[in-house]
Coordinates of C-alpha atoms in Angstrom, one line a residue:
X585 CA 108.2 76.4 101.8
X586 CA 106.9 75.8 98.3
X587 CA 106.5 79.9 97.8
X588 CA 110.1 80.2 99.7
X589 CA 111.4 78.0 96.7
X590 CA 109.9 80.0 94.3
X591 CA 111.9 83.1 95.6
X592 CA 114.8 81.7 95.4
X593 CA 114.8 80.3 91.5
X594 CA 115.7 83.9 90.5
X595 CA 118.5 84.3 91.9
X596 CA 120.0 80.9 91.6
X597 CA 119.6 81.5 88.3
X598 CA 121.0 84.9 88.0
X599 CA 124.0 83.7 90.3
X600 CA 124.2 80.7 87.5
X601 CA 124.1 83.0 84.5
X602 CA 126.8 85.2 85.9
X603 CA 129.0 81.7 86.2
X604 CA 129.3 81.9 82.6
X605 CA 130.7 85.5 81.9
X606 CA 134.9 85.7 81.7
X607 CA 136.0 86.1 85.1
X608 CA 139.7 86.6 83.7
X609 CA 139.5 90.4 85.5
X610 CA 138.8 89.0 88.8
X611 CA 143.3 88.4 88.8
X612 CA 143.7 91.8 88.4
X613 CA 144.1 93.7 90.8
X614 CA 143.5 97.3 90.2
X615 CA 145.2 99.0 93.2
X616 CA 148.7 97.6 92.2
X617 CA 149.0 98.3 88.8
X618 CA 151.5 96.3 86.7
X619 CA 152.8 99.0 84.4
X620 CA 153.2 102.5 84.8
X621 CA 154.9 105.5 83.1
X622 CA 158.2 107.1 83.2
X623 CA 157.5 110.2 84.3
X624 CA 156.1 108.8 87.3
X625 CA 159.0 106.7 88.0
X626 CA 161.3 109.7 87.8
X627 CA 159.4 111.8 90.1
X628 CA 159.6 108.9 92.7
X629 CA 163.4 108.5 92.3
X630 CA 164.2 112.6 91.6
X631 CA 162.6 113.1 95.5
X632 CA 164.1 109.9 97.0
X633 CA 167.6 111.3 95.8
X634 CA 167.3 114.5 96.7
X635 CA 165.7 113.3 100.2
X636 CA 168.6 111.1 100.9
X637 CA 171.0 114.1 100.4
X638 CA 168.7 116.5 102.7
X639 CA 167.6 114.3 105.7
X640 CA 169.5 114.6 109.2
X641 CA 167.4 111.2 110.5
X642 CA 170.3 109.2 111.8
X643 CA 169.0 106.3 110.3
X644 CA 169.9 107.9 106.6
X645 CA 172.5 110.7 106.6
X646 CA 175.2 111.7 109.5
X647 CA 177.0 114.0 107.3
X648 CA 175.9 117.4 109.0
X649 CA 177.7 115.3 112.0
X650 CA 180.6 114.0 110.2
X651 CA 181.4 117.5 109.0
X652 CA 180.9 118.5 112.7
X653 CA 178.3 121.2 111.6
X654 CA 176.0 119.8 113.9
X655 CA 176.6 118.1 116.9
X656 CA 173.9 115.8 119.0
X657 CA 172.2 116.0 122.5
X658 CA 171.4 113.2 124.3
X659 CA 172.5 110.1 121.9
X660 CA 175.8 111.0 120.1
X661 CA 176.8 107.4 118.7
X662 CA 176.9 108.9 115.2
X663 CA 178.6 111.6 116.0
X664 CA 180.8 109.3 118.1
X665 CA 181.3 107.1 114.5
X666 CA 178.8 104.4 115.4
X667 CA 177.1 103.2 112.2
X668 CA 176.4 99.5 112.7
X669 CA 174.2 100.1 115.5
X670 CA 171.6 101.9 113.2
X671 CA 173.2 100.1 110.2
X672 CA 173.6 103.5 108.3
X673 CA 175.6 102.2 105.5
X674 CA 172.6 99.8 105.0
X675 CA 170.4 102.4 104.5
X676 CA 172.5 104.9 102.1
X677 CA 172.9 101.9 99.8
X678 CA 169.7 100.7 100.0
X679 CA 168.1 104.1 99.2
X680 CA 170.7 104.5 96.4
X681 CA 170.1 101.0 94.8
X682 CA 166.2 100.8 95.4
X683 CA 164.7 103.7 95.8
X684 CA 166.7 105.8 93.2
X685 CA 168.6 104.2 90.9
X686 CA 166.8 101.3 90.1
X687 CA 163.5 103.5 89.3
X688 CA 165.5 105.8 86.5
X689 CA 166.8 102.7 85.3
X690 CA 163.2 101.4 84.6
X691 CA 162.1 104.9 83.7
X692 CA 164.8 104.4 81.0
X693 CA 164.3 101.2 79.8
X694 CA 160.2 102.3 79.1
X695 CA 161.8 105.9 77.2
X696 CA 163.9 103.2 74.9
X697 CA 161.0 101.2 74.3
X698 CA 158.7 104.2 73.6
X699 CA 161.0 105.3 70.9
X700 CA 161.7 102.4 69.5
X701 CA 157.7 101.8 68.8
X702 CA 157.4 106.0 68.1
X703 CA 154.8 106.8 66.2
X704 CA 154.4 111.3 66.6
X705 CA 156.3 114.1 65.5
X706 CA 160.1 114.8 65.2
X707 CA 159.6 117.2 68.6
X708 CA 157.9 114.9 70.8
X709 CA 161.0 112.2 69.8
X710 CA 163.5 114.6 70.8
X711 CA 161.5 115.2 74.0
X712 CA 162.4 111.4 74.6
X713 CA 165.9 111.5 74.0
X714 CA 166.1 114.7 76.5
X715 CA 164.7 112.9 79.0
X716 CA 166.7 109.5 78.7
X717 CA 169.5 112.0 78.6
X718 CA 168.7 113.5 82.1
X719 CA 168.0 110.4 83.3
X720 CA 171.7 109.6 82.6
X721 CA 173.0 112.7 84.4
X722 CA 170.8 112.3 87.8
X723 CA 171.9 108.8 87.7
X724 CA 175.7 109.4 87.4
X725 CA 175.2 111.6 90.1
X726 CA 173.9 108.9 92.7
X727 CA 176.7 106.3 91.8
X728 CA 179.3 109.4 92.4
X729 CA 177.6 109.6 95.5
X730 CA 178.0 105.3 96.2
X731 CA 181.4 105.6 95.1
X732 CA 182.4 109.1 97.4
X733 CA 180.8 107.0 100.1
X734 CA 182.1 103.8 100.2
X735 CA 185.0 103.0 97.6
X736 CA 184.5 100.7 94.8
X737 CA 180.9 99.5 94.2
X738 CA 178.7 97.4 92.1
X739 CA 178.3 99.1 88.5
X740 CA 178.5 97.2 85.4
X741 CA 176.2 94.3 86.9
X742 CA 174.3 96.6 89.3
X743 CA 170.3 96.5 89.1
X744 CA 169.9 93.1 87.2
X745 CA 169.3 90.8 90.0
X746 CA 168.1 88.0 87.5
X747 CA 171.0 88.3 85.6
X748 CA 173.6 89.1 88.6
X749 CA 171.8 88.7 92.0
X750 CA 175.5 88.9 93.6
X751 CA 177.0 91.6 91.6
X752 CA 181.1 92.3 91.3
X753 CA 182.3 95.6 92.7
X754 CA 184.0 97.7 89.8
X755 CA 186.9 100.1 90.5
X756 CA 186.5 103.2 92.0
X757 CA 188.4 104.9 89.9
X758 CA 186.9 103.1 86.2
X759 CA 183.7 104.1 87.6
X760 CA 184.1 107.8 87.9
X761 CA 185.8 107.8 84.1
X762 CA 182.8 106.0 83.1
X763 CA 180.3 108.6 84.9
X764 CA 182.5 111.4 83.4
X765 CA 182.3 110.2 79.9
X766 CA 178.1 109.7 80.1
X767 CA 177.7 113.1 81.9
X768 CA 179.4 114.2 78.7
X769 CA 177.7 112.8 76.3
X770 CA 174.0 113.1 77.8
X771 CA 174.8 117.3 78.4
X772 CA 175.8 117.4 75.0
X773 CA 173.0 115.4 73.3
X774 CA 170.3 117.6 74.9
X775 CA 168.2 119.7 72.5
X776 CA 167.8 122.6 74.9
X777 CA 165.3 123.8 72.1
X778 CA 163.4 121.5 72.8
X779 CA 161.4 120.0 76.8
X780 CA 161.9 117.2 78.3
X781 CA 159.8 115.7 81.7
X782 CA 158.3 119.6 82.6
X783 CA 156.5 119.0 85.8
X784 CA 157.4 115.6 86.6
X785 CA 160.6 117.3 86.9
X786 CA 161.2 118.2 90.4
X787 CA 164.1 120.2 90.1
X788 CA 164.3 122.3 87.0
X789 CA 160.8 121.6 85.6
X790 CA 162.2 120.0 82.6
X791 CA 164.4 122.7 81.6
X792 CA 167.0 121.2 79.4
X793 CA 169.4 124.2 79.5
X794 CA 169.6 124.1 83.1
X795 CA 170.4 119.9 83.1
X796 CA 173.1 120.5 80.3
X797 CA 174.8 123.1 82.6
X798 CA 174.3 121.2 86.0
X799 CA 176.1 117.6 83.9
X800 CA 179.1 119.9 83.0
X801 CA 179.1 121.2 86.8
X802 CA 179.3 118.0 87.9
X803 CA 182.0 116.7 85.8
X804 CA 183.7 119.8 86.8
X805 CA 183.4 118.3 90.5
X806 CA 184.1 115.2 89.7
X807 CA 187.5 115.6 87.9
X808 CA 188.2 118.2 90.9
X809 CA 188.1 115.3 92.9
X810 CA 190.5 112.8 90.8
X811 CA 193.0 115.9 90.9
X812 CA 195.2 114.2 92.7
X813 CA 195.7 110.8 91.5
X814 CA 195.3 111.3 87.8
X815 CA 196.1 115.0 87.0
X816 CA 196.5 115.1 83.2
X817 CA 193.0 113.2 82.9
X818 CA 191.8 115.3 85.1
X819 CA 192.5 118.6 83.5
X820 CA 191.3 117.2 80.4
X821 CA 188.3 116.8 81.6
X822 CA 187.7 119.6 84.1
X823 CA 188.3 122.4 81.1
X824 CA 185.8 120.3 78.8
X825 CA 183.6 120.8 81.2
X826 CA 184.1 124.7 81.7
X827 CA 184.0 125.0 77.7
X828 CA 180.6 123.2 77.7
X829 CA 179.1 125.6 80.3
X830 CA 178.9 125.1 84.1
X831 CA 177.1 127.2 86.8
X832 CA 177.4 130.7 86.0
X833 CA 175.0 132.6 88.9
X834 CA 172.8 131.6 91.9
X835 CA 170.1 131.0 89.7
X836 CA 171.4 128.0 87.7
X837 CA 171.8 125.7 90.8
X838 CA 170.3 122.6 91.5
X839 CA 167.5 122.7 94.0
X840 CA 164.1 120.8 95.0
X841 CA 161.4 123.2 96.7
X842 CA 159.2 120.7 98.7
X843 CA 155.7 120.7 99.4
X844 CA 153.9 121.9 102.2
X845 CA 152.7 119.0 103.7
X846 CA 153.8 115.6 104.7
X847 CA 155.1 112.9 103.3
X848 CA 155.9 115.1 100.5
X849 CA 158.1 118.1 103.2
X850 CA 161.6 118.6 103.7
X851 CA 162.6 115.9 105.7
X852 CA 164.4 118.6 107.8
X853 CA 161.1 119.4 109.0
X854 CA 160.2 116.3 109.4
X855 CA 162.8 114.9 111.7
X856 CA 163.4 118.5 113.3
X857 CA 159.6 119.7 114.1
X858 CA 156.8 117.2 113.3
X859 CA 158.8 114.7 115.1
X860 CA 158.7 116.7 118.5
X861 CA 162.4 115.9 119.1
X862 CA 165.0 117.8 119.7
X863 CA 168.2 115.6 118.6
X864 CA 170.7 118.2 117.2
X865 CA 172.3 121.4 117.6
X866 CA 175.3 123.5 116.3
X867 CA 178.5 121.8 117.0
X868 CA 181.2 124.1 119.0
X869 CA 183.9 123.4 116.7
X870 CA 181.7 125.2 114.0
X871 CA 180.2 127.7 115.9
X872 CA 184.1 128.7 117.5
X873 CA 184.9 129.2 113.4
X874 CA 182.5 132.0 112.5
X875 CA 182.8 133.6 116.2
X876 CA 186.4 134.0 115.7
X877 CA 185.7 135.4 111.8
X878 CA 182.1 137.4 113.1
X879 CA 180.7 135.6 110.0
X880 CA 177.6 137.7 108.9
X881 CA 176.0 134.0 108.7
X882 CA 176.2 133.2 112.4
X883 CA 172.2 134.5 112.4
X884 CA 171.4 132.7 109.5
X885 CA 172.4 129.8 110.8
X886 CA 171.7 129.8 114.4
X887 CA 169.6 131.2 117.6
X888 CA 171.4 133.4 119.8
X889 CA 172.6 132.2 123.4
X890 CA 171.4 133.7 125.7
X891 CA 168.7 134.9 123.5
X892 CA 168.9 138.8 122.4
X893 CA 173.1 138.7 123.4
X894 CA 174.4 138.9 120.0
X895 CA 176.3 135.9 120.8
X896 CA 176.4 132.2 119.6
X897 CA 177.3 128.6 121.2
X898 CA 177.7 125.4 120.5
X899 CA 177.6 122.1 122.2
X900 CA 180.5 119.9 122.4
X901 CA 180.7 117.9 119.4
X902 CA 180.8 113.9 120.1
X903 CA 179.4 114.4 123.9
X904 CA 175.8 114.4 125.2
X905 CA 174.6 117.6 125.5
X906 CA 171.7 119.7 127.2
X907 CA 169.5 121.3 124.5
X908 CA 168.6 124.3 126.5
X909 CA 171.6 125.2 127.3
X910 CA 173.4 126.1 123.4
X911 CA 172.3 128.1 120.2
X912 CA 169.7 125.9 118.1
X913 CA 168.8 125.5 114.4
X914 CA 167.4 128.8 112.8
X915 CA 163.5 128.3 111.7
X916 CA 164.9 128.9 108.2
X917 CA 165.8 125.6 107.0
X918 CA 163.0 124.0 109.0
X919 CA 160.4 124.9 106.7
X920 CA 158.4 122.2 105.2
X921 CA 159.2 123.8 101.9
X922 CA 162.9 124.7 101.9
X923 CA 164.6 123.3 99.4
X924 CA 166.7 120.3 99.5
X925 CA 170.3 121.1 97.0
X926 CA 172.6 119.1 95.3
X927 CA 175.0 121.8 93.6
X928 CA 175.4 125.2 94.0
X929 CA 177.3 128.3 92.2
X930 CA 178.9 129.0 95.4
X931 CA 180.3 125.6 94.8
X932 CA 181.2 125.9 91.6
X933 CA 183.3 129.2 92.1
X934 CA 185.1 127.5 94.6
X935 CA 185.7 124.7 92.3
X936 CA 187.2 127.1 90.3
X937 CA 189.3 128.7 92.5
X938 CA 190.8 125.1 93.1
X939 CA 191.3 124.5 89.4
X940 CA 193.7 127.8 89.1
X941 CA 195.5 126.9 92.4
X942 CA 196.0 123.1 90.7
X943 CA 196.8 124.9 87.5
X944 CA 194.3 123.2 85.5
X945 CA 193.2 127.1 84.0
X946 CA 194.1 130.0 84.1
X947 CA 192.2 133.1 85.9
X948 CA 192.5 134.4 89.4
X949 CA 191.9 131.9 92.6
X950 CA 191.0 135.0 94.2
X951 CA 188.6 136.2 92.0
X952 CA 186.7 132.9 92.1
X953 CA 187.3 132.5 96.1
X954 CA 185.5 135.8 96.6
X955 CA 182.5 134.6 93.6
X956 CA 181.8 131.6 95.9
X957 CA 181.8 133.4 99.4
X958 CA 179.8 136.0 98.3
X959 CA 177.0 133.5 96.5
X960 CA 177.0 131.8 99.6
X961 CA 176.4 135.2 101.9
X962 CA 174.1 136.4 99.0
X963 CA 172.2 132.4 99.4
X964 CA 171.6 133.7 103.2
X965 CA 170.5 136.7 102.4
X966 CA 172.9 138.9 104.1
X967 CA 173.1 142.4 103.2
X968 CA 175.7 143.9 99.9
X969 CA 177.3 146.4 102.9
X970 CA 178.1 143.0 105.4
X971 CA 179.3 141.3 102.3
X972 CA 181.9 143.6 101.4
X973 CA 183.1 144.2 104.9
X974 CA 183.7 140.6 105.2
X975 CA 185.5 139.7 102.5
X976 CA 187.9 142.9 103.6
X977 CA 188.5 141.2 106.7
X978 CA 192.5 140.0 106.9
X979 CA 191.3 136.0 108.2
X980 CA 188.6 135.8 104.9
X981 CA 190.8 138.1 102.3
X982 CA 192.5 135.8 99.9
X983 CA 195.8 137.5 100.0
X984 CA 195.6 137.8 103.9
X985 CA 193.8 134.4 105.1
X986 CA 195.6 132.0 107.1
X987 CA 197.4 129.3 105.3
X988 CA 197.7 127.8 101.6
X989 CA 195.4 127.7 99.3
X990 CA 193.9 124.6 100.5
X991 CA 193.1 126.0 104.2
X992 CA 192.1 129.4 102.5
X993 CA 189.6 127.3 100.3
X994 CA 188.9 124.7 102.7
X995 CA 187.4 126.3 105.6
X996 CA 185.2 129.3 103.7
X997 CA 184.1 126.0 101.7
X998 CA 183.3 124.5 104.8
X999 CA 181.4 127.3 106.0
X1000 CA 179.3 128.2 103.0
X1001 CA 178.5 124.1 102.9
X1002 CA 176.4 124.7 106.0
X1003 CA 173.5 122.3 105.4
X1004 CA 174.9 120.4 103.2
X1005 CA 176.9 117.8 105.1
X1006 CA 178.0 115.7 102.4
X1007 CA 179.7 118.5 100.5
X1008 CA 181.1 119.6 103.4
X1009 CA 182.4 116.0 104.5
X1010 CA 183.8 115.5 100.8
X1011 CA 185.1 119.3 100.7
X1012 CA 187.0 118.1 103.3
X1013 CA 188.5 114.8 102.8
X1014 CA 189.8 116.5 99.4
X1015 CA 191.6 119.5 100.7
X1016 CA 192.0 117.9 104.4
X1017 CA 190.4 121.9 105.6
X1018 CA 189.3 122.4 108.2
X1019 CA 191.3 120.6 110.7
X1020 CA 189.0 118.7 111.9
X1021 CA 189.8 116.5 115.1
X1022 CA 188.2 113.1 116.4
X1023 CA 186.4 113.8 119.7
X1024 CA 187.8 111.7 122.8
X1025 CA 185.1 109.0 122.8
X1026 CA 184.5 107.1 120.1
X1027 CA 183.4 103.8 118.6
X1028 CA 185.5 100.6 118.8
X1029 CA 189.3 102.4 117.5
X1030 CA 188.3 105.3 115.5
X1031 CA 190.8 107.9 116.1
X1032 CA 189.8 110.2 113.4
X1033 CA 187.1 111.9 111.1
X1034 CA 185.6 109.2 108.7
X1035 CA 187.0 109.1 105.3
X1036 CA 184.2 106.2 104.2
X1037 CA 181.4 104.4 105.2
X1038 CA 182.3 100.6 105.7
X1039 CA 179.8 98.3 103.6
X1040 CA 176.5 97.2 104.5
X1041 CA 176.6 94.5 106.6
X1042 CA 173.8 92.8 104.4
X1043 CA 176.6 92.4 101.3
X1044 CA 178.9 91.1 103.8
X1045 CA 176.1 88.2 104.5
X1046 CA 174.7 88.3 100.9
X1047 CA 177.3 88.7 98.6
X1048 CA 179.9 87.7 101.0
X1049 CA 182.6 87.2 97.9
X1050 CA 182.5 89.8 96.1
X1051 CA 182.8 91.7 99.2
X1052 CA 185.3 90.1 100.6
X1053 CA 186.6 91.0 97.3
X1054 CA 186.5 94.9 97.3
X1055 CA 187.8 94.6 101.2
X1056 CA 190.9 92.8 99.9
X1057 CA 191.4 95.4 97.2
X1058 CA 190.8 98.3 99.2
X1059 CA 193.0 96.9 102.4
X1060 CA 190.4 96.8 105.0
X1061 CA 186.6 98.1 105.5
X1062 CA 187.5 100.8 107.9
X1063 CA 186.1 104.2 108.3
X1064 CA 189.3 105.6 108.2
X1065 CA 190.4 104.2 104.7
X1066 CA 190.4 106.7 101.8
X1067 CA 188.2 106.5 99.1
X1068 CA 190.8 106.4 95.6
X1069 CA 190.6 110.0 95.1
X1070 CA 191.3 111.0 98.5
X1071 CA 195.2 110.5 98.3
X1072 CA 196.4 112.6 101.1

């Protein structure tokens, strides 16, 4: 016992002796790190934004369906207009709010404090600015997206849940002029001399150029939009942006190649091919469009049926459907690393073509029609010689197409939009082309094509006032009430 004693002196007394050293760092704890760096915080919110815009889960985006490019198989709520039973509107605000905005708003507030404690050369400051610059741009473009979505939102007391835990819902209509005005003053405060987050930059790698020109595309979308309800401002605003420098080829849009790997792939190949599922084909009331027009991009876009026929089909859009029975997805876009896109310079020209028909410029709608349908063919590779025979074709011609200018623009807008089902959906709404038609069932009394998300159900529980609030204002919270730019 007595040598047994003697063992254990030692390391009592080493346990004693390490009683005495600062045990402060024990509280830390080093896998949850209290501070971290802008770039960082960019990165996560550049991805989650463009992610939001590119996934077809059900439980995040239904546009592909809303735009009836895609229809479903076996569980057609959304396509039906269902979206309280996955609470959808819960999710695109919550991944709008959280995920995205609220990251570049910290990213920002560390760039402002950064410069304001600067210590390096003149360069490196401008590098700063450039970046709290783009942060501006990619953030007006996510509240465009909350506001296109649902109507007026929280803004001014948005993301300051110590200050305004239950924040007011600004106008529509105030927000977009205030998005306008900082798109044009962050593109024309960058130093495109001069980088900004390279690398951390998902989508142009930091180029500044490329950000200035993507601000002034946007704005040029954005007063598109507001056409209709406040022309003057509108024009204003849509030839600044023209003068400052939008999209001028296929090379200047907007896109996020992915990685090759999970969690970090297209979420198209996530929910289309690692999932195993197979939840979505083309919808007929697409599919019938580019049969009737023998649209070069029917093979880009979908498998033949029956295989090796040379023709297409689609299943019936809002019904339950047999997968085996229709054309399915091409392979293409179900890479891991296809990019996700938020603007285009096929969108662009058809912008464009709008802003002559509205008379906002001058220039040839024509000229600009046929810019954006052949980007878009060019975008699916199809060949210079199928190009030119389509746009000869008396439905695509501009002089020759169907309708006004809003059908003409409308449906090849539609089409080249494949993929890209919020575009489409807001294409849409805007020009009311194509004539798309409610299918017979659907949820609760829908009787048409959604023009809005209702609100989260959480604000109606949370901040039950100040929705209750925006409801009042806007009428209702139906589906089928306009957003303030949609005025016809």
């Amino acid at each position: 016992m007595k040598n047994r004693l003697l063992l254990l002196i030692p390391i009592i007394s080493l346990f004693a002796s390490s009683c005495t050293d600062d045990i402060t760092g024990l509280n830390t704890d080093t896998k949850r790190p209290t501070y971290t760096e802008a770039n960082y915080l960019f990165t996560n919110a550049e991805h989650a934004m463009v992610d939001q815009v590119t996934s077809t889960s059900v439980n995040y985006n239904v546009f592909r369906l809303f735009a009836q490019h895609w229809a479903e198989v076996q569980y057609p709520q959304e396509s039906q207009y269902d979206l309280t039973g996955r609470k959808i509107p819960d999710t695109h605000w919550l991944v709008y709010y959280r995920d995205v905005l609220r990251d570049y708003k910290e990213a920002r507030n560390l760039l402002v404090s950064q410069k304001a404690n600067f210590v390096g050369t003149a360069e490196e400051a401008i590098a700063i600015d450039n970046k709290i610059a783009i942060i501006d741009i990619v953030s007006a473009y996510s509240y465009g997206i909350l506001v296109d979505t649902f109507g007026d939102v929280p803004y001014t007391q948005a993301l300051d849940i110590l200050n305004y835990p239950l924040p007011q819902y600004d106008d529509a209509q105030t927000i977009y002029k205030d998005l306008i005005a900082k798109l044009t003053a962050a593109s024309n405060s960058l130093d495109t001399s001069v980088g900004s987050f390279g690398s951390a930059d998902l989508i142009y790698g930091g180029n500044t150029a490329s950000w200035a020109k993507f601000a002034n595309s946007l704005r040029l979308r954005m007063a598109i939009n507001m056409h209709d309800v406040d022309a003057a401002y509108a024009t204003t605003q849509a030839n600044a942006a023209i003068t400052d420098g939008i999209f001028t080829s296929s090379a200047d849009g907007a896109y996020m190649t992915y990685a090759s790997t999970q969690p970090n792939a297209n979420p198209l190949y996530v929910d289309l091919v690692a999932s195993g599922r197979n939840d979505f084909i083309p919808a007929d009331t697409f599919v019938n469009k580019l049969n009737s027009l023998q649209d070069p991009r029917r093979a880009k876009y979908f498998t033949e049926f029956p295989e090796g026929s040379g023709q297409y089909l689609g299943g019936k859009y809002g019904s339950v459907n047999v997968y085996g029975s229709f054309s399915h997805i091409t392979t293409t876009i179900q890479a891991p690393t296809y990019p996700g896109v938020l603007l285009t310079y096929s969108e662009v020209e058809f912008l464009l073509a709008e802003a002559v028909e509205r008379g906002i410029t001058a220039g040839s709608a024509a000229t600009h029609y046929n810019n954006a349908v052949t980007a878009s063919l060019q975008d699916w590779n199809v060949s210079n010689t199928d190009i030119a025979a389509y746009l000869t074709k008396p439905e695509v011609a501009y002089a020759t197409a169907a309708g006004t200018w809003k059908q003409k623009i409308g449906e090849q807008a539609w089409i080249a939009y494949y993929n890209r089902g919020f575009e489409a959906w807001t294409s849409y709404r805007r020009l009311d082309f194509p004539a798309l038609v409610a299918p017979a069932g659907t949820f609760g009394d829908i009787t048409e094509v959604p023009k809005r998300y209702s609100y989260p159900g959480i604000e109606q529980t949370l901040n039950k006032t100040n929705y209750q609030a925006a409801v009042s204002k806007l009428g209702n919270d139906k589906v089928t009430t306009h957003v303030f730019w949609d005025k016809f």
